[in-house]
CSV table of C-alpha atoms in Angstrom, one decimal:
chain,number,residue,atom,x,y,z
A,271,UNK,CA,49.9,55.6,-43.4
A,272,UNK,CA,51.4,52.7,-41.1
A,273,UNK,CA,50.0,50.1,-42.9
A,274,UNK,CA,47.7,49.0,-40.0
A,275,UNK,CA,44.2,49.1,-40.9
A,276,UNK,CA,41.5,49.2,-37.8
A,277,UNK,CA,37.7,49.1,-38.2
A,278,UNK,CA,35.4,50.6,-37.6
A,279,UNK,CA,36.9,53.9,-36.9
A,280,UNK,CA,33.8,55.0,-34.5
A,281,UNK,CA,31.3,52.7,-32.6
A,282,UNK,CA,28.7,54.0,-30.5
A,283,UNK,CA,26.8,51.7,-28.7
A,284,UNK,CA,25.0,50.7,-25.2
A,285,UNK,CA,25.8,49.5,-21.7
A,286,UNK,CA,25.7,45.6,-21.5
A,287,UNK,CA,26.0,45.3,-25.3
A,288,UNK,CA,28.8,43.6,-26.9
A,289,UNK,CA,31.3,44.6,-29.7
A,290,UNK,CA,34.0,43.5,-32.0
A,291,UNK,CA,36.8,45.6,-33.2
A,292,UNK,CA,39.1,44.4,-36.1
A,293,UNK,CA,42.9,44.9,-37.0
A,294,UNK,CA,45.0,44.1,-40.3
A,295,UNK,CA,48.4,44.2,-39.6
A,296,UNK,CA,51.1,45.7,-42.0
A,297,UNK,CA,52.0,43.3,-44.7
A,298,UNK,CA,54.5,40.6,-43.3
A,299,UNK,CA,54.3,41.5,-39.5
A,300,UNK,CA,53.5,38.6,-37.3
A,301,UNK,CA,52.7,40.3,-34.2
A,302,UNK,CA,49.7,42.2,-33.0
A,303,UNK,CA,49.2,44.3,-30.2
A,304,UNK,CA,46.4,46.0,-28.8
A,305,UNK,CA,46.0,49.0,-26.6
A,306,UNK,CA,43.6,51.0,-24.7
A,307,UNK,CA,43.5,54.9,-24.3
A,308,UNK,CA,41.3,56.5,-22.1
A,309,UNK,CA,41.7,60.4,-20.6
A,310,UNK,CA,42.2,59.3,-17.1
A,311,UNK,CA,44.6,56.0,-17.8
A,312,UNK,CA,46.4,57.4,-20.7
A,313,UNK,CA,47.6,54.4,-23.2
A,314,UNK,CA,47.5,51.0,-21.7
A,315,UNK,CA,48.9,47.8,-23.0
A,316,UNK,CA,45.9,45.0,-23.2
A,317,UNK,CA,47.4,41.8,-25.3
A,318,UNK,CA,49.9,40.7,-27.7
A,319,UNK,CA,49.7,37.9,-30.2
A,320,UNK,CA,52.4,36.5,-32.1
A,321,UNK,CA,51.4,34.0,-35.0
A,322,UNK,CA,48.3,33.2,-33.8
A,323,UNK,CA,49.5,32.8,-30.2
A,324,UNK,CA,48.7,34.8,-27.2
A,325,UNK,CA,52.3,36.2,-26.0
A,326,UNK,CA,51.7,38.5,-23.1
A,327,UNK,CA,48.8,40.0,-21.4
A,328,UNK,CA,48.5,43.2,-19.7
A,329,UNK,CA,45.6,45.3,-18.0
A,330,UNK,CA,43.1,43.2,-20.0
A,331,UNK,CA,39.8,42.8,-18.0
A,332,UNK,CA,38.0,39.5,-18.1
A,333,UNK,CA,35.1,40.8,-20.4
A,334,UNK,CA,37.3,41.6,-22.8
A,335,UNK,CA,39.1,38.7,-25.4
A,336,UNK,CA,41.1,38.8,-28.3
A,337,UNK,CA,42.2,36.4,-31.0
A,338,UNK,CA,44.7,36.4,-34.2
A,339,UNK,CA,43.6,34.4,-37.2
A,340,UNK,CA,45.5,32.3,-39.7
A,341,UNK,CA,45.7,35.4,-42.0
A,342,UNK,CA,46.9,37.3,-39.0
A,343,UNK,CA,44.4,39.8,-38.7
A,344,UNK,CA,43.2,40.1,-35.2
A,345,UNK,CA,39.9,41.0,-33.1
A,346,UNK,CA,39.5,42.6,-29.8
A,347,UNK,CA,36.0,41.4,-28.3
A,348,UNK,CA,34.5,43.5,-25.7
A,349,UNK,CA,31.4,42.4,-23.8
A,350,UNK,CA,29.0,43.6,-21.2
A,351,UNK,CA,30.1,47.1,-21.9
A,352,UNK,CA,30.1,49.7,-19.2
A,353,UNK,CA,30.5,53.6,-19.4
A,354,UNK,CA,33.7,53.3,-18.6
A,355,UNK,CA,35.0,51.5,-21.4
A,356,UNK,CA,34.7,54.1,-23.5
A,357,UNK,CA,38.3,54.9,-25.1
A,358,UNK,CA,40.1,54.8,-28.1
A,359,UNK,CA,41.2,51.3,-29.0
A,360,UNK,CA,44.5,50.9,-30.9
A,361,UNK,CA,46.1,48.3,-32.7
A,362,UNK,CA,49.7,47.8,-33.3
A,363,UNK,CA,52.0,45.4,-35.8
A,364,UNK,CA,55.8,44.6,-35.5
A,365,UNK,CA,57.6,42.3,-37.5
A,366,UNK,CA,58.7,40.0,-34.5
A,367,UNK,CA,57.7,39.4,-31.1
A,368,UNK,CA,60.1,41.3,-29.0
A,369,UNK,CA,60.6,44.7,-27.8
A,370,UNK,CA,63.6,45.7,-30.1
A,371,UNK,CA,61.3,46.2,-33.2
A,372,UNK,CA,59.3,49.3,-33.6
A,373,UNK,CA,55.5,49.1,-33.2
A,374,UNK,CA,53.5,50.6,-36.1
A,375,UNK,CA,49.9,52.0,-34.8
A,376,UNK,CA,46.7,52.0,-36.5
A,377,UNK,CA,44.3,55.3,-36.2
A,378,UNK,CA,42.3,53.3,-33.5
A,379,UNK,CA,38.6,52.8,-33.1
A,380,UNK,CA,36.8,55.1,-30.8
A,381,UNK,CA,34.3,53.7,-28.8
A,382,UNK,CA,31.6,55.3,-27.1
A,383,UNK,CA,29.1,54.1,-24.6
A,384,UNK,CA,25.8,55.6,-24.0
B,162,UNK,CA,55.1,50.3,-15.4
B,163,UNK,CA,56.7,53.4,-17.0
B,164,UNK,CA,60.4,53.8,-15.7
B,165,UNK,CA,61.0,57.4,-17.4
B,166,UNK,CA,60.5,60.9,-16.2
B,167,UNK,CA,59.7,63.6,-18.9
B,168,UNK,CA,58.2,67.3,-18.3
B,169,UNK,CA,54.6,67.4,-19.0
B,170,UNK,CA,55.2,70.3,-21.6
B,171,UNK,CA,57.4,72.4,-23.7
B,172,UNK,CA,57.1,74.4,-26.5
B,173,UNK,CA,59.5,75.5,-29.2
B,174,UNK,CA,59.5,78.1,-32.4
B,175,UNK,CA,58.8,76.9,-35.7
B,176,UNK,CA,62.2,76.3,-37.4
B,177,UNK,CA,64.1,76.1,-34.2
B,178,UNK,CA,65.4,72.8,-32.6
B,179,UNK,CA,63.2,70.8,-30.2
B,180,UNK,CA,65.2,69.3,-27.5
B,181,UNK,CA,63.0,66.7,-25.6
B,182,UNK,CA,64.6,65.5,-22.1
B,183,UNK,CA,63.9,62.4,-20.6
B,184,UNK,CA,65.5,60.8,-17.3
B,185,UNK,CA,65.6,56.8,-17.0
B,186,UNK,CA,67.8,56.7,-14.1
B,187,UNK,CA,66.9,53.2,-13.2
B,188,UNK,CA,67.6,51.9,-16.9
B,189,UNK,CA,69.7,48.3,-17.1
B,190,UNK,CA,72.1,47.4,-19.4
B,191,UNK,CA,70.1,45.4,-22.0
B,192,UNK,CA,67.2,48.2,-22.2
B,193,UNK,CA,66.5,50.2,-25.1
B,194,UNK,CA,65.3,53.8,-25.0
B,195,UNK,CA,62.4,54.3,-27.6
B,196,UNK,CA,60.8,57.5,-28.4
B,197,UNK,CA,57.1,57.5,-30.1
B,198,UNK,CA,54.9,60.7,-30.7
B,199,UNK,CA,50.8,60.9,-30.8
B,200,UNK,CA,49.4,63.8,-32.8
B,201,UNK,CA,46.2,64.6,-31.4
B,202,UNK,CA,44.6,61.1,-30.8
B,203,UNK,CA,46.1,59.5,-33.8
B,204,UNK,CA,47.9,56.1,-33.4
B,205,UNK,CA,51.3,56.6,-31.9
B,206,UNK,CA,54.2,57.1,-34.3
B,207,UNK,CA,57.5,55.4,-33.8
B,208,UNK,CA,60.4,58.1,-34.1
B,209,UNK,CA,63.9,56.4,-32.9
B,210,UNK,CA,65.2,54.1,-30.6
B,211,UNK,CA,69.1,53.4,-29.2
B,212,UNK,CA,70.9,51.6,-26.7
B,213,UNK,CA,74.0,53.3,-25.9
B,214,UNK,CA,75.3,55.2,-29.1
B,215,UNK,CA,73.8,58.4,-30.4
B,216,UNK,CA,71.2,57.6,-33.5
B,217,UNK,CA,70.1,59.9,-35.9
B,218,UNK,CA,67.4,59.3,-38.8
B,219,UNK,CA,65.3,61.2,-41.0
B,220,UNK,CA,63.0,62.5,-38.4
B,221,UNK,CA,65.2,62.9,-35.4
B,222,UNK,CA,68.2,62.3,-33.5
B,223,UNK,CA,68.8,60.6,-29.9
B,224,UNK,CA,71.5,61.4,-27.6
B,225,UNK,CA,72.1,59.2,-24.9
B,226,UNK,CA,74.2,60.2,-22.0
B,227,UNK,CA,77.6,58.0,-21.4
B,228,UNK,CA,75.8,56.5,-18.2
B,229,UNK,CA,72.7,56.0,-19.7
B,230,UNK,CA,70.7,57.5,-17.4
B,231,UNK,CA,69.0,60.1,-19.3
B,232,UNK,CA,68.5,61.0,-23.3
B,233,UNK,CA,67.5,63.9,-25.3
B,234,UNK,CA,65.3,63.4,-28.4
B,235,UNK,CA,66.3,66.3,-31.0
B,236,UNK,CA,64.0,67.7,-33.8
B,237,UNK,CA,66.4,69.6,-35.7
B,238,UNK,CA,63.9,72.0,-37.5
B,239,UNK,CA,60.9,71.8,-35.5
B,240,UNK,CA,57.3,72.5,-37.7
B,241,UNK,CA,53.8,73.0,-36.8
B,242,UNK,CA,53.2,69.4,-37.7
B,243,UNK,CA,55.7,68.2,-35.0
B,244,UNK,CA,53.1,69.3,-32.4
B,245,UNK,CA,52.4,66.1,-30.5
B,246,UNK,CA,52.9,64.3,-27.3
B,247,UNK,CA,56.2,62.8,-27.1
B,248,UNK,CA,56.3,59.4,-25.5
B,249,UNK,CA,60.1,58.1,-24.0
B,250,UNK,CA,59.9,54.5,-23.2
B,251,UNK,CA,62.3,52.1,-21.9
B,252,UNK,CA,61.9,48.2,-22.5
B,253,UNK,CA,63.9,45.0,-22.1
B,254,UNK,CA,66.0,44.3,-25.4
B,255,UNK,CA,66.3,40.8,-24.7
B,256,UNK,CA,62.5,40.3,-23.7
B,257,UNK,CA,60.4,38.3,-26.2
B,258,UNK,CA,57.3,40.3,-24.7
B,259,UNK,CA,56.7,43.4,-27.1
B,260,UNK,CA,54.5,45.3,-24.8
B,261,UNK,CA,55.5,49.1,-24.4
B,262,UNK,CA,54.3,51.0,-21.3
B,263,UNK,CA,53.6,54.6,-22.1
B,264,UNK,CA,53.8,57.2,-19.3
B,265,UNK,CA,51.9,60.7,-19.8
B,266,UNK,CA,54.9,61.9,-22.0
B,267,UNK,CA,55.5,65.6,-23.0
B,268,UNK,CA,53.0,67.8,-25.0
B,269,UNK,CA,55.3,69.7,-27.4
B,270,UNK,CA,53.8,72.9,-29.0
B,271,UNK,CA,55.2,74.4,-31.8
B,272,UNK,CA,54.6,78.1,-32.3
B,273,UNK,CA,54.9,80.0,-35.7
């Protein structure tokens, strides 16, 4: 158990819809990261937050947005969903914001677009 | 982008040591080598990391060559539960940006 909690575990929806994925980091961790894993692209970094502030952006589409709340949990919002958005979405957390600390991953949310 | 090269697959007998190689010939002086693994669609799991010295923890050992251009992750007594995709990642120690760039990794299969 990594201590990172992601909900829901599975999500099935239709094209054009909007969904929200939630992540609770490990106790004491200030950084939250979001990653997307699809069959053809592998694990791709999306975005990082540290103590409520956005710190780094990766290959995140404009239809996607995220935020980190004062209690440090984070949400990833995906809108105008397309078939290609079907993927596993992982959240990770670490104590600090730099790469010199291990990241601890949740078990992911599997998003299926019909 | 991933700056490492790993074999796509390896196998190992249960109870034997699994040695997973990684080439990172363009590594710079302030970059760490990290290893993570992912067991069938679960979240990636941190294993170990190092800068220039060899490192050991309860999960594995990391051997980094003197020129730092390659490394080997050693699982001393592989079990069936070690079957997973293993990712070798090089990232900037000094960076405040924590993003990890995963390549395709090595699929390790441990057989009984």
